[in-house]
CSV table of C-alpha atoms in Angstrom, one decimal:
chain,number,residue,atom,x,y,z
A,1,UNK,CA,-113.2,-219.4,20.0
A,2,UNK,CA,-114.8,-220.1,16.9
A,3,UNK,CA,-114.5,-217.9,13.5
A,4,UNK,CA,-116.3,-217.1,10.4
A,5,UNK,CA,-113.1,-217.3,8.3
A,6,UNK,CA,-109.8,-218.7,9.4
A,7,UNK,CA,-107.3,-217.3,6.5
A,8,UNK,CA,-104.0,-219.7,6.5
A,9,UNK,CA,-101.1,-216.4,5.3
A,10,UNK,CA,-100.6,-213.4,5.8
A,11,UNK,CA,-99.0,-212.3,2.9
A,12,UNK,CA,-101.3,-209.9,0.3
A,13,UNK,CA,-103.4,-212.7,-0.9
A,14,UNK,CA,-104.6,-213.1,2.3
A,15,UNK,CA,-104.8,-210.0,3.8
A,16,UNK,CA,-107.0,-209.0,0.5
A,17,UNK,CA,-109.3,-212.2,1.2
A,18,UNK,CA,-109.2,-210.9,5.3
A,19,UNK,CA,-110.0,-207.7,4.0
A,20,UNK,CA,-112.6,-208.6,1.9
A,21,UNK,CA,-114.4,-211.0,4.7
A,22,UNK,CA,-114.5,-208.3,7.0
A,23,UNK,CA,-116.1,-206.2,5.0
A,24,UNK,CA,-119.0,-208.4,5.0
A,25,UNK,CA,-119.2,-208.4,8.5
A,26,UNK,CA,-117.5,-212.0,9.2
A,27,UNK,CA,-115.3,-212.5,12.2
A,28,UNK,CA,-111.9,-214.0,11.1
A,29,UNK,CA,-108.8,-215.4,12.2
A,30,UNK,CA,-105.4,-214.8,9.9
A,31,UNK,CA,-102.5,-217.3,10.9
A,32,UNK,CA,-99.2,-216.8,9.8
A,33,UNK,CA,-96.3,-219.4,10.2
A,34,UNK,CA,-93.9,-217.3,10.5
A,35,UNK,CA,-93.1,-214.0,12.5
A,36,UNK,CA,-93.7,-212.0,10.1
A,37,UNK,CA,-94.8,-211.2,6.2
A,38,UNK,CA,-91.2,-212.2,4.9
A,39,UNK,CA,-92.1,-213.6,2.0
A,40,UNK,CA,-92.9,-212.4,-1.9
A,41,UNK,CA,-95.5,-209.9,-0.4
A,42,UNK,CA,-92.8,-207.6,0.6
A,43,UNK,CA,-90.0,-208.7,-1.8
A,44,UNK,CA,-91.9,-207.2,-4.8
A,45,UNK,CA,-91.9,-203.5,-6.1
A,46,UNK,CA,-95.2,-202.9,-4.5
A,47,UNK,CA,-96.1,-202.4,-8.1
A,48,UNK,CA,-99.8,-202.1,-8.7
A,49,UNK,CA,-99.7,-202.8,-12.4
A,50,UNK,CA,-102.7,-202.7,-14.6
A,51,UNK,CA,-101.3,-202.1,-17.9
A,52,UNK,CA,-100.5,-204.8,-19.5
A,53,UNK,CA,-102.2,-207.7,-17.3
A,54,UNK,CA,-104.1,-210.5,-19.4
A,55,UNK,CA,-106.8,-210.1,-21.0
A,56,UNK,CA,-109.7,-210.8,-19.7
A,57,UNK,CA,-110.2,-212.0,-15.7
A,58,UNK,CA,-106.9,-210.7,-15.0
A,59,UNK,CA,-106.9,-207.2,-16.2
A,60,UNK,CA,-110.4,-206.7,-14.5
A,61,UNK,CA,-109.0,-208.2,-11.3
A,62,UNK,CA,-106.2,-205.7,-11.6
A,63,UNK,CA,-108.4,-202.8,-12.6
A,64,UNK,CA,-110.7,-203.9,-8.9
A,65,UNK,CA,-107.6,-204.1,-7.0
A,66,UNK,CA,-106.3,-201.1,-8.3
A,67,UNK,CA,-109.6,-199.4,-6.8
A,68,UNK,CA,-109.5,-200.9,-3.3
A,69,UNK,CA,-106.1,-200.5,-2.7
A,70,UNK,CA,-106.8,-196.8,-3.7
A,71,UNK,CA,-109.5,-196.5,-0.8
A,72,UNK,CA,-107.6,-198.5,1.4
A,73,UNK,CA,-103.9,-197.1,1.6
A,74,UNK,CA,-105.1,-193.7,2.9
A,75,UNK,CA,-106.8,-195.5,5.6
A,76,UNK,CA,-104.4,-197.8,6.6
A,77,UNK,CA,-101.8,-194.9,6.6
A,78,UNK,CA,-100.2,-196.2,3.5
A,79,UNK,CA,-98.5,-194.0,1.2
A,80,UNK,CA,-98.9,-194.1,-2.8
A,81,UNK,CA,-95.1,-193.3,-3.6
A,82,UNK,CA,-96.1,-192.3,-7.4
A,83,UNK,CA,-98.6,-193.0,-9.8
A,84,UNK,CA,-98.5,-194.1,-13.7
A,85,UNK,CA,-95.9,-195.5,-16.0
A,86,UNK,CA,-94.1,-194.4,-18.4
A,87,UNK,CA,-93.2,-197.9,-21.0
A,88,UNK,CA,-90.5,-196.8,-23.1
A,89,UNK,CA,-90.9,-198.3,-26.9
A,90,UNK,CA,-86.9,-198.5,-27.9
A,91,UNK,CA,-87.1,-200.9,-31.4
A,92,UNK,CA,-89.7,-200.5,-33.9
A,93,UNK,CA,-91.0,-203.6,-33.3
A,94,UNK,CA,-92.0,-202.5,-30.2
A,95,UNK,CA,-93.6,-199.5,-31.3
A,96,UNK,CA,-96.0,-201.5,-33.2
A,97,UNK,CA,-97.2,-203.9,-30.1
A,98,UNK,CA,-98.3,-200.5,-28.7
A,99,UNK,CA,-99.9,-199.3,-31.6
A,100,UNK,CA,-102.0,-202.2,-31.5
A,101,UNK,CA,-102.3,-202.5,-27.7
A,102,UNK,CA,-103.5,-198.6,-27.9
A,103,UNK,CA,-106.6,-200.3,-30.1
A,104,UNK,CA,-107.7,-202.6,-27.4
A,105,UNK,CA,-110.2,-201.6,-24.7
A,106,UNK,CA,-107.5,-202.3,-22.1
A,107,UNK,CA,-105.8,-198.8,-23.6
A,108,UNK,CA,-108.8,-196.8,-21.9
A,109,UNK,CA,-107.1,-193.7,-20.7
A,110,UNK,CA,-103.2,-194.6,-21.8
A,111,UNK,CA,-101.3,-192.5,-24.2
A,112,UNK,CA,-98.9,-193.5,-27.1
A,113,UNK,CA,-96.5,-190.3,-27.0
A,114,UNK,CA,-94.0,-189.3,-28.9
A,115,UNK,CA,-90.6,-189.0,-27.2
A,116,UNK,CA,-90.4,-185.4,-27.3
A,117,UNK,CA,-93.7,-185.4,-25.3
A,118,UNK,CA,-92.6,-188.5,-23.1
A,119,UNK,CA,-89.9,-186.2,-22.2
A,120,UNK,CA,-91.7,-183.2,-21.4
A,121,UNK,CA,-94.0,-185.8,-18.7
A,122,UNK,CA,-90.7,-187.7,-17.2
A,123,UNK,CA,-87.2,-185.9,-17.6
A,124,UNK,CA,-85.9,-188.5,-16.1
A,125,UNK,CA,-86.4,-190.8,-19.7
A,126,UNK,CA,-83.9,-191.4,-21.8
A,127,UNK,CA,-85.5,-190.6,-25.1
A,128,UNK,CA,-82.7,-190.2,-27.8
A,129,UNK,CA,-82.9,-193.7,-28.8
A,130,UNK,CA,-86.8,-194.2,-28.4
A,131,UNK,CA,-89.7,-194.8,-30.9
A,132,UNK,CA,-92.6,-194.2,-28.7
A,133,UNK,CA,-93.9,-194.4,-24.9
A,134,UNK,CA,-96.9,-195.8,-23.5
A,135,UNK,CA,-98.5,-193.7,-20.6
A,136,UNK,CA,-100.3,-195.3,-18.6
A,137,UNK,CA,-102.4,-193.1,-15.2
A,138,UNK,CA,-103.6,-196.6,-13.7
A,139,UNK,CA,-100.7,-197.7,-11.8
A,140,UNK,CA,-100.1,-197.0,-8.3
A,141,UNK,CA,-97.1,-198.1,-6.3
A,142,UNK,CA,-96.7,-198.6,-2.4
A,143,UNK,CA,-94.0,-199.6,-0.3
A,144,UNK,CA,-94.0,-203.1,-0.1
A,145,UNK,CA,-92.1,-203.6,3.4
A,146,UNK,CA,-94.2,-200.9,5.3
A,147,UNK,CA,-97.1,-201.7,2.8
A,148,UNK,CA,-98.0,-205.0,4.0
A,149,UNK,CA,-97.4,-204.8,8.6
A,150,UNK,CA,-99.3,-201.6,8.1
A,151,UNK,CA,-102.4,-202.9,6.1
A,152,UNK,CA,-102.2,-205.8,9.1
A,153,UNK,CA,-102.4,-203.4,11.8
A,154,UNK,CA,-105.4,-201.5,10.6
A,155,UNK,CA,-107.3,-204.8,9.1
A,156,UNK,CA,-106.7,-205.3,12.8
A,157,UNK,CA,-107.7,-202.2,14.4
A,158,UNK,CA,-110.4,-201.0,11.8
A,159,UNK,CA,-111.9,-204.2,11.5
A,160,UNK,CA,-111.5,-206.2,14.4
A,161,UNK,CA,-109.3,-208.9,12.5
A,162,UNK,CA,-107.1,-211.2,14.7
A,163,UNK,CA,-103.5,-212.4,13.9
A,164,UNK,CA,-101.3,-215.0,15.0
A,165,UNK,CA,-98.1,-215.0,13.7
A,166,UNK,CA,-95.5,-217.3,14.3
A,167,UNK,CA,-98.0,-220.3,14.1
A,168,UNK,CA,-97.9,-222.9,11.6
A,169,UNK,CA,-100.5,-224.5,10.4
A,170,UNK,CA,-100.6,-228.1,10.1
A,171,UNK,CA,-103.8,-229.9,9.1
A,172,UNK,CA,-106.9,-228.4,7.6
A,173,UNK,CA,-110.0,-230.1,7.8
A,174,UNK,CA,-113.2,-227.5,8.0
A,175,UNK,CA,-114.8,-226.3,10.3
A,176,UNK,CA,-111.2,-228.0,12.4
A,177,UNK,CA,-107.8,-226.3,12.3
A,178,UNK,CA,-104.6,-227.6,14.1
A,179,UNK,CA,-101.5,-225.6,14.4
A,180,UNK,CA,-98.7,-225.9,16.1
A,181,UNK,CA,-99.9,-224.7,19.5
A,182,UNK,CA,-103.9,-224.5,19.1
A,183,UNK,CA,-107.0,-225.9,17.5
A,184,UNK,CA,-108.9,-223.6,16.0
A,185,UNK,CA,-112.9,-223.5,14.5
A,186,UNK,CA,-114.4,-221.5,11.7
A,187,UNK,CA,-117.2,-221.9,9.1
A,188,UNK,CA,-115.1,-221.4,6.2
A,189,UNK,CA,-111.1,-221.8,5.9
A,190,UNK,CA,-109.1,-220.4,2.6
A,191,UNK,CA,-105.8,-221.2,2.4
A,192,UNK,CA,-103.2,-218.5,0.8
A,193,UNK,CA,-99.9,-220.6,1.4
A,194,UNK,CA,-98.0,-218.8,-1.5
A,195,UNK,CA,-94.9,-220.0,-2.4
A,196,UNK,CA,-95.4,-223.6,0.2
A,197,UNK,CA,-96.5,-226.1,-2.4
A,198,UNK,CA,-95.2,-229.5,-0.4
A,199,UNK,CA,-97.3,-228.6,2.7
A,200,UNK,CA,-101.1,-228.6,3.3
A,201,UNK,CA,-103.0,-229.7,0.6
A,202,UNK,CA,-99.6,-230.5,-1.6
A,203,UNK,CA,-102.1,-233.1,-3.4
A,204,UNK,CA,-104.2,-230.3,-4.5
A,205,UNK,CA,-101.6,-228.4,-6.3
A,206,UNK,CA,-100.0,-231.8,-8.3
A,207,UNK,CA,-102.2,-231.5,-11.4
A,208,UNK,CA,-101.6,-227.8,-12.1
A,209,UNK,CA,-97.8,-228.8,-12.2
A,210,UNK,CA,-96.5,-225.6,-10.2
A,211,UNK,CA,-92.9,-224.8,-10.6
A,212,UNK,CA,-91.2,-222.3,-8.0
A,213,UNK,CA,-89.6,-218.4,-9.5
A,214,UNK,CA,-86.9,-216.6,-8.5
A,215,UNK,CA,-86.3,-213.3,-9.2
A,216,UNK,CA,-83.6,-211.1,-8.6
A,217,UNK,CA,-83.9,-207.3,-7.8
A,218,UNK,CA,-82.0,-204.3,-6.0
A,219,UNK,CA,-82.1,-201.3,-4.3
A,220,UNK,CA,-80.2,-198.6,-6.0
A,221,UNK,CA,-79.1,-194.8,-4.7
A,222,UNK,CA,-79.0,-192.4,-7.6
A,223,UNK,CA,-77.4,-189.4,-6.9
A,224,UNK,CA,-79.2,-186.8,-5.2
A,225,UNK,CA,-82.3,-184.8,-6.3
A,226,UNK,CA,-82.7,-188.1,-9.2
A,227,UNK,CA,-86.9,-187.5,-9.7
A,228,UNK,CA,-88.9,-191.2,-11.1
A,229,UNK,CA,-92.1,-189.3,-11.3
A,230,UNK,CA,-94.2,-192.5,-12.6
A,231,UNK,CA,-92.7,-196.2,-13.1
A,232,UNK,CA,-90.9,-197.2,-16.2
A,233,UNK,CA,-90.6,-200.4,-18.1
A,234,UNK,CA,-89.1,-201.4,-21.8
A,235,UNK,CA,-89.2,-203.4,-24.6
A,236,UNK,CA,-88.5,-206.5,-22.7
A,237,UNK,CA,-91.9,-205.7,-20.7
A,238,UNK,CA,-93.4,-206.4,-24.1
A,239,UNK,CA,-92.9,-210.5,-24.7
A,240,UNK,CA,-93.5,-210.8,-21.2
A,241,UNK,CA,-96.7,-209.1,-20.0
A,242,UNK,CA,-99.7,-211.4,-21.8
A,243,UNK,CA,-101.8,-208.4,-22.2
A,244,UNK,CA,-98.6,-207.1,-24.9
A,245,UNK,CA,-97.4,-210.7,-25.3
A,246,UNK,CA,-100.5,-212.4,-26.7
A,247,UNK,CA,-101.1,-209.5,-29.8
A,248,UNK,CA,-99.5,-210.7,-33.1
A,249,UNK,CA,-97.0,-207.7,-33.3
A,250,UNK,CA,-95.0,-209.4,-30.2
A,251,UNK,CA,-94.0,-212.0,-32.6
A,252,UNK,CA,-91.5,-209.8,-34.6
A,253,UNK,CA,-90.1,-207.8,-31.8
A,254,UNK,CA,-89.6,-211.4,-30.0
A,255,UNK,CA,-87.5,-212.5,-33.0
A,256,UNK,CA,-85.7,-209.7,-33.0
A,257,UNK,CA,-85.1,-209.6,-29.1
A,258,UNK,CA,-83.8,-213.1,-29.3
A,259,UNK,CA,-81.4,-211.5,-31.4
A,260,UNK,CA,-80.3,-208.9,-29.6
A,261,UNK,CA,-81.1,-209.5,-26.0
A,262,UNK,CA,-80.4,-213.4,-26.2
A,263,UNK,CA,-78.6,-213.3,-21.9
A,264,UNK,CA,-81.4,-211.2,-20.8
A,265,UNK,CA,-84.4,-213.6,-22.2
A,266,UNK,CA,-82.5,-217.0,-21.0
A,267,UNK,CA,-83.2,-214.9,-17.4
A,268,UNK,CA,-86.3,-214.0,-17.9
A,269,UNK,CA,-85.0,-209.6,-17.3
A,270,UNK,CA,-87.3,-207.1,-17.7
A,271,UNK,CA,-86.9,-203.8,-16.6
A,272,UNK,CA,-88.7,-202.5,-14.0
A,273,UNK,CA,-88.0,-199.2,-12.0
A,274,UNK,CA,-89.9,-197.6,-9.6
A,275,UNK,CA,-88.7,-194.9,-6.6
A,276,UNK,CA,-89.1,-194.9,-3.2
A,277,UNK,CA,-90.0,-192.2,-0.8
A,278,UNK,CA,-86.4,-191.7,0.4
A,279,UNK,CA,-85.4,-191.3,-2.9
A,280,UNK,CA,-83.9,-194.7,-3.7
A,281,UNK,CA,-84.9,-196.9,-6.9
A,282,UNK,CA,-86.2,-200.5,-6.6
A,283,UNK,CA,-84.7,-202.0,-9.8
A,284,UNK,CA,-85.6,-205.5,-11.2
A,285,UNK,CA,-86.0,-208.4,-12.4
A,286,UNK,CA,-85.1,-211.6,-13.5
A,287,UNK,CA,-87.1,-214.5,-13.4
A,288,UNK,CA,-85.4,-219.0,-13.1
A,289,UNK,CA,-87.6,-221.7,-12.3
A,290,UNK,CA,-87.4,-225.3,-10.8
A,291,UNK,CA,-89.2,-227.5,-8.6
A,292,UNK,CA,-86.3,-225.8,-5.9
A,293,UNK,CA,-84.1,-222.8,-6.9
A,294,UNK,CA,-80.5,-222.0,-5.1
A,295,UNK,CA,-80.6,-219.2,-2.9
A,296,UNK,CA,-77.9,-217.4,-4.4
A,297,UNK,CA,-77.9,-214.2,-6.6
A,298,UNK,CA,-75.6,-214.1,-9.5
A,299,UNK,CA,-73.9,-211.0,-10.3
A,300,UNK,CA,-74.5,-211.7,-14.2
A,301,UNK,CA,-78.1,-211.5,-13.7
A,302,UNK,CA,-77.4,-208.0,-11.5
A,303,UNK,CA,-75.2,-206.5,-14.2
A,304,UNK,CA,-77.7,-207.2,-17.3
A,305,UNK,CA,-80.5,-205.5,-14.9
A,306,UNK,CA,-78.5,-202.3,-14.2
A,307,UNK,CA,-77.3,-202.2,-17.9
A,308,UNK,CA,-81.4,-202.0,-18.8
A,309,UNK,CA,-81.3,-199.1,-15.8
A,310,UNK,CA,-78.3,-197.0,-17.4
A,311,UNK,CA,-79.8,-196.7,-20.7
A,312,UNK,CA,-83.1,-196.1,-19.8
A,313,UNK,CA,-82.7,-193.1,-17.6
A,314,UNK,CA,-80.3,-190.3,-16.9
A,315,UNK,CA,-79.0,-191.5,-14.3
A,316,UNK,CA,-75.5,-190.5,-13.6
A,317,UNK,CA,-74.8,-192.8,-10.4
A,318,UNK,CA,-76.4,-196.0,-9.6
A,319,UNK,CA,-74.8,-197.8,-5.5
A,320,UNK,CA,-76.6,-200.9,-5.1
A,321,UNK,CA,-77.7,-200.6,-1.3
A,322,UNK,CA,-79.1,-204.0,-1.1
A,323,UNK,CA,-80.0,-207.2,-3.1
A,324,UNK,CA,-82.2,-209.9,-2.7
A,325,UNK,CA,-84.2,-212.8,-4.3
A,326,UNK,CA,-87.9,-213.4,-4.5
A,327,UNK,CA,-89.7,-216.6,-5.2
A,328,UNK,CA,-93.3,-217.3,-6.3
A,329,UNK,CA,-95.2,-220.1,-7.2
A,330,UNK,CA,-95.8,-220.3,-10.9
A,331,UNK,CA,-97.9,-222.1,-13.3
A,332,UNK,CA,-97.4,-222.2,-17.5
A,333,UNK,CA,-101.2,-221.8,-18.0
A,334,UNK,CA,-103.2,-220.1,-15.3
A,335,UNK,CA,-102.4,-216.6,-14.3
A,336,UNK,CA,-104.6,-218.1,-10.2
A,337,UNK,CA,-106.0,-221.3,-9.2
A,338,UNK,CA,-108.4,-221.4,-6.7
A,339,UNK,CA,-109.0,-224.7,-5.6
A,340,UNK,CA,-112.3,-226.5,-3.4
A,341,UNK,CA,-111.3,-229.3,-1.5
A,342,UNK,CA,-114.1,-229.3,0.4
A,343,UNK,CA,-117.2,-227.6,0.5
A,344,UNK,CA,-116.1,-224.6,3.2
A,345,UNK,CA,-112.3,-224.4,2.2
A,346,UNK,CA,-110.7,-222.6,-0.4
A,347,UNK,CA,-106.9,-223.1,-1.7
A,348,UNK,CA,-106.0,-219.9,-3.6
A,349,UNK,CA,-102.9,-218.8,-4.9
A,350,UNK,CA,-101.5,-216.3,-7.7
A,351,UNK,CA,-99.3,-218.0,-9.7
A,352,UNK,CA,-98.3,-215.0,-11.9
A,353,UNK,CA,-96.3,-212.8,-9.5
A,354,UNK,CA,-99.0,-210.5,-9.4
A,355,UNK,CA,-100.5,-210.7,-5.9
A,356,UNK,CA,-100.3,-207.2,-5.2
A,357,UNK,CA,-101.9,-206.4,-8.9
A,358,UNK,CA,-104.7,-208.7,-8.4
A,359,UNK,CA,-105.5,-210.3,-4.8
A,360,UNK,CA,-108.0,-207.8,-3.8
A,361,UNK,CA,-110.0,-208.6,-7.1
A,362,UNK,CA,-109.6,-212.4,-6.7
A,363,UNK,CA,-110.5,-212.3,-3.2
A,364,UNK,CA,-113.8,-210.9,-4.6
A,365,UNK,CA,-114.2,-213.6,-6.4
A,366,UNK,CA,-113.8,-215.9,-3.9
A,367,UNK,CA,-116.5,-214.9,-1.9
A,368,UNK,CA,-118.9,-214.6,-5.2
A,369,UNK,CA,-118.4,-218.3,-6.1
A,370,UNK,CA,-118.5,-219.5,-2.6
């Protein structure tokens, strides 16, 4: 049978670029090597985070995403587990680098409250120690591990996508596609092979001089009745999100953060915490690169994570109820790439771990340039 698309992953960057073809009436075919999404696309906090992105391409991708994954989750069945975040402002070097993020257009909408008011909004805050908070409305979160199979199904039953899972791919060459079982034809091919650099077009992806991330993150029970009515994030959010990073005020709380927070830099922590429907908190992360990373958590990395939880929140007990590692593909330079082989394929990956902030806007994209 022959295709309009052929999509190589089924993991958010694909499923957005699925999504996105179907809605312009093209027949397509996702395949996915393995049984299942296993992969960052359901190892993340199903964070939809605008605040904060880039500049530029990447905070409008985000702000597009943001939108279609707004009209899509109610259809798909897809709960929105909370909306906003709350970015808690704890030095006051921080509290400047949102003074001056508060003068930029991406502020539309966000408040800079004091933390009496911060308080009043999210009693959950720990705001004794704070200088400020950042309120941001734009952020939505989903549940990453019912997120993703659910968003599948209805691509599937809404709009007449077809999956194979459990079927690697092996050679690409447009309109041709060989897996492991089948050959395959389609017009166009994109490839969305996330985190597997050293497979199809490995060649493609030696210029941009990928490296691989890790992250660590958990699964926490508070005790009962705990309320996380938005997400929350922290000073250490600040040197690491470019849309904070890249004003001149990060440059002082840096400094200082190297200072103070030397263990949690060297592993790239930041906090985030978001809640879950049943109550639990997804609590992260760190972030190691290599060409290959171990596949073993370290219980340092854990400890200076739960620390950041502690005192940020009233939270009176924290049981860790499961831990796990992500990985990512990442580049020093380029928040995407999409790459063009060949006149009808398309490489594309995210290499900013921000696939579920941005895919549906780079998907968009795509199909504009192509």
């Amino acid at each position: 049978m022959k295709y309009d698309l052929l999509v190589v992953g089924a993991g958010i960057v694909g499923l957005a670029h699925a999504y996105t073809a179907a809605r312009r009436g093209l027949k397509v075919l996702v395949l996915e090597r393995d049984a299942a999404c296993v992969g960052a696309s359901i190892r993340n906090f199903g964070f939809v985070t605008v605040t904060g992105q880039k500049a530029g391409a990447s905070h409008a991708r985000a702000r597009r995403s943001r939108q279609v994954w707004a009209e899509v989750a109610p259809l798909a069945g897809i709960d929105v587990v909370h909306t906003g975040l709350f970015l808690a402002a704890e030095r006051p070097e921080a509290h400047a680098v949102l003074e001056a993020f508060m003068a930029t257009e991406m502020a539309e909408a966000c408040e800079l409250l004091s933390p009496a008011e911060a308080a009043d909004r999210n009693a959950a805050l720990r705001t004794e120690h704070l200088q400020s908070v950042l309120y941001s409305p734009h952020e939505l979160r989903v549940e990453s591990r019912t997120a993703i199979p659910r968003l599948t199904t209805w691509l599937a039953t809404a709009h007449g996508v077809e999956f194979r899972f459990g079927e690697a791919v092996l050679a690409v060459d447009t309109p041709h596609v060989q897996t492991a079982r089948a050959s395959y034809q389609a017009e166009r091919v994109v490839v969305c092979g996330g985190a597997e650099l050293n497979g199809l077009f490995a060649n493609s992806w030696l210029p941009h001089r990928l490296r691989m991330c890790q992250l660590q993150m958990l699964r926490v029970r508070p005790e009962p009745g705990f309320k996380l009515p938005a997400s929350v994030m922290g000073d250490l959010s600040l040197v690491r999100y470019e849309g904070y990073s890249e004003l001149k005020e990060a440059s002082a709380l840096r400094a200082r953060l190297e200072q103070e927070e030397a263990a949690s830099l060297a592993h790239g922590i930041h906090l985030i915490v978001v809640q879950s429907a049943d109550g639990s908190l997804v609590v992260g992360d760190s972030h190691h690169y290599g060409p290959v990373l171990p596949p073993f958590a370290s219980e340092e990395v854990d400890a200076l994570i739960l620390r950041h939880l502690r005192t940020s929140l009233h939270i009176k007990s924290v049981e860790v109820t499961e831990r796990w590692v992500g990985t990512y593909p990442s580049s020093a330079t380029e928040p995407c790439l999409v790459e063009a082989p060949a006149a009808n394929t398309r490489l594309v990956t995210v290499t900013s771990g921000t696939g579920a902030s941005t895919a549906f806007g780079l998907a968009e994209e795509v199909f504009k340039n192509w």
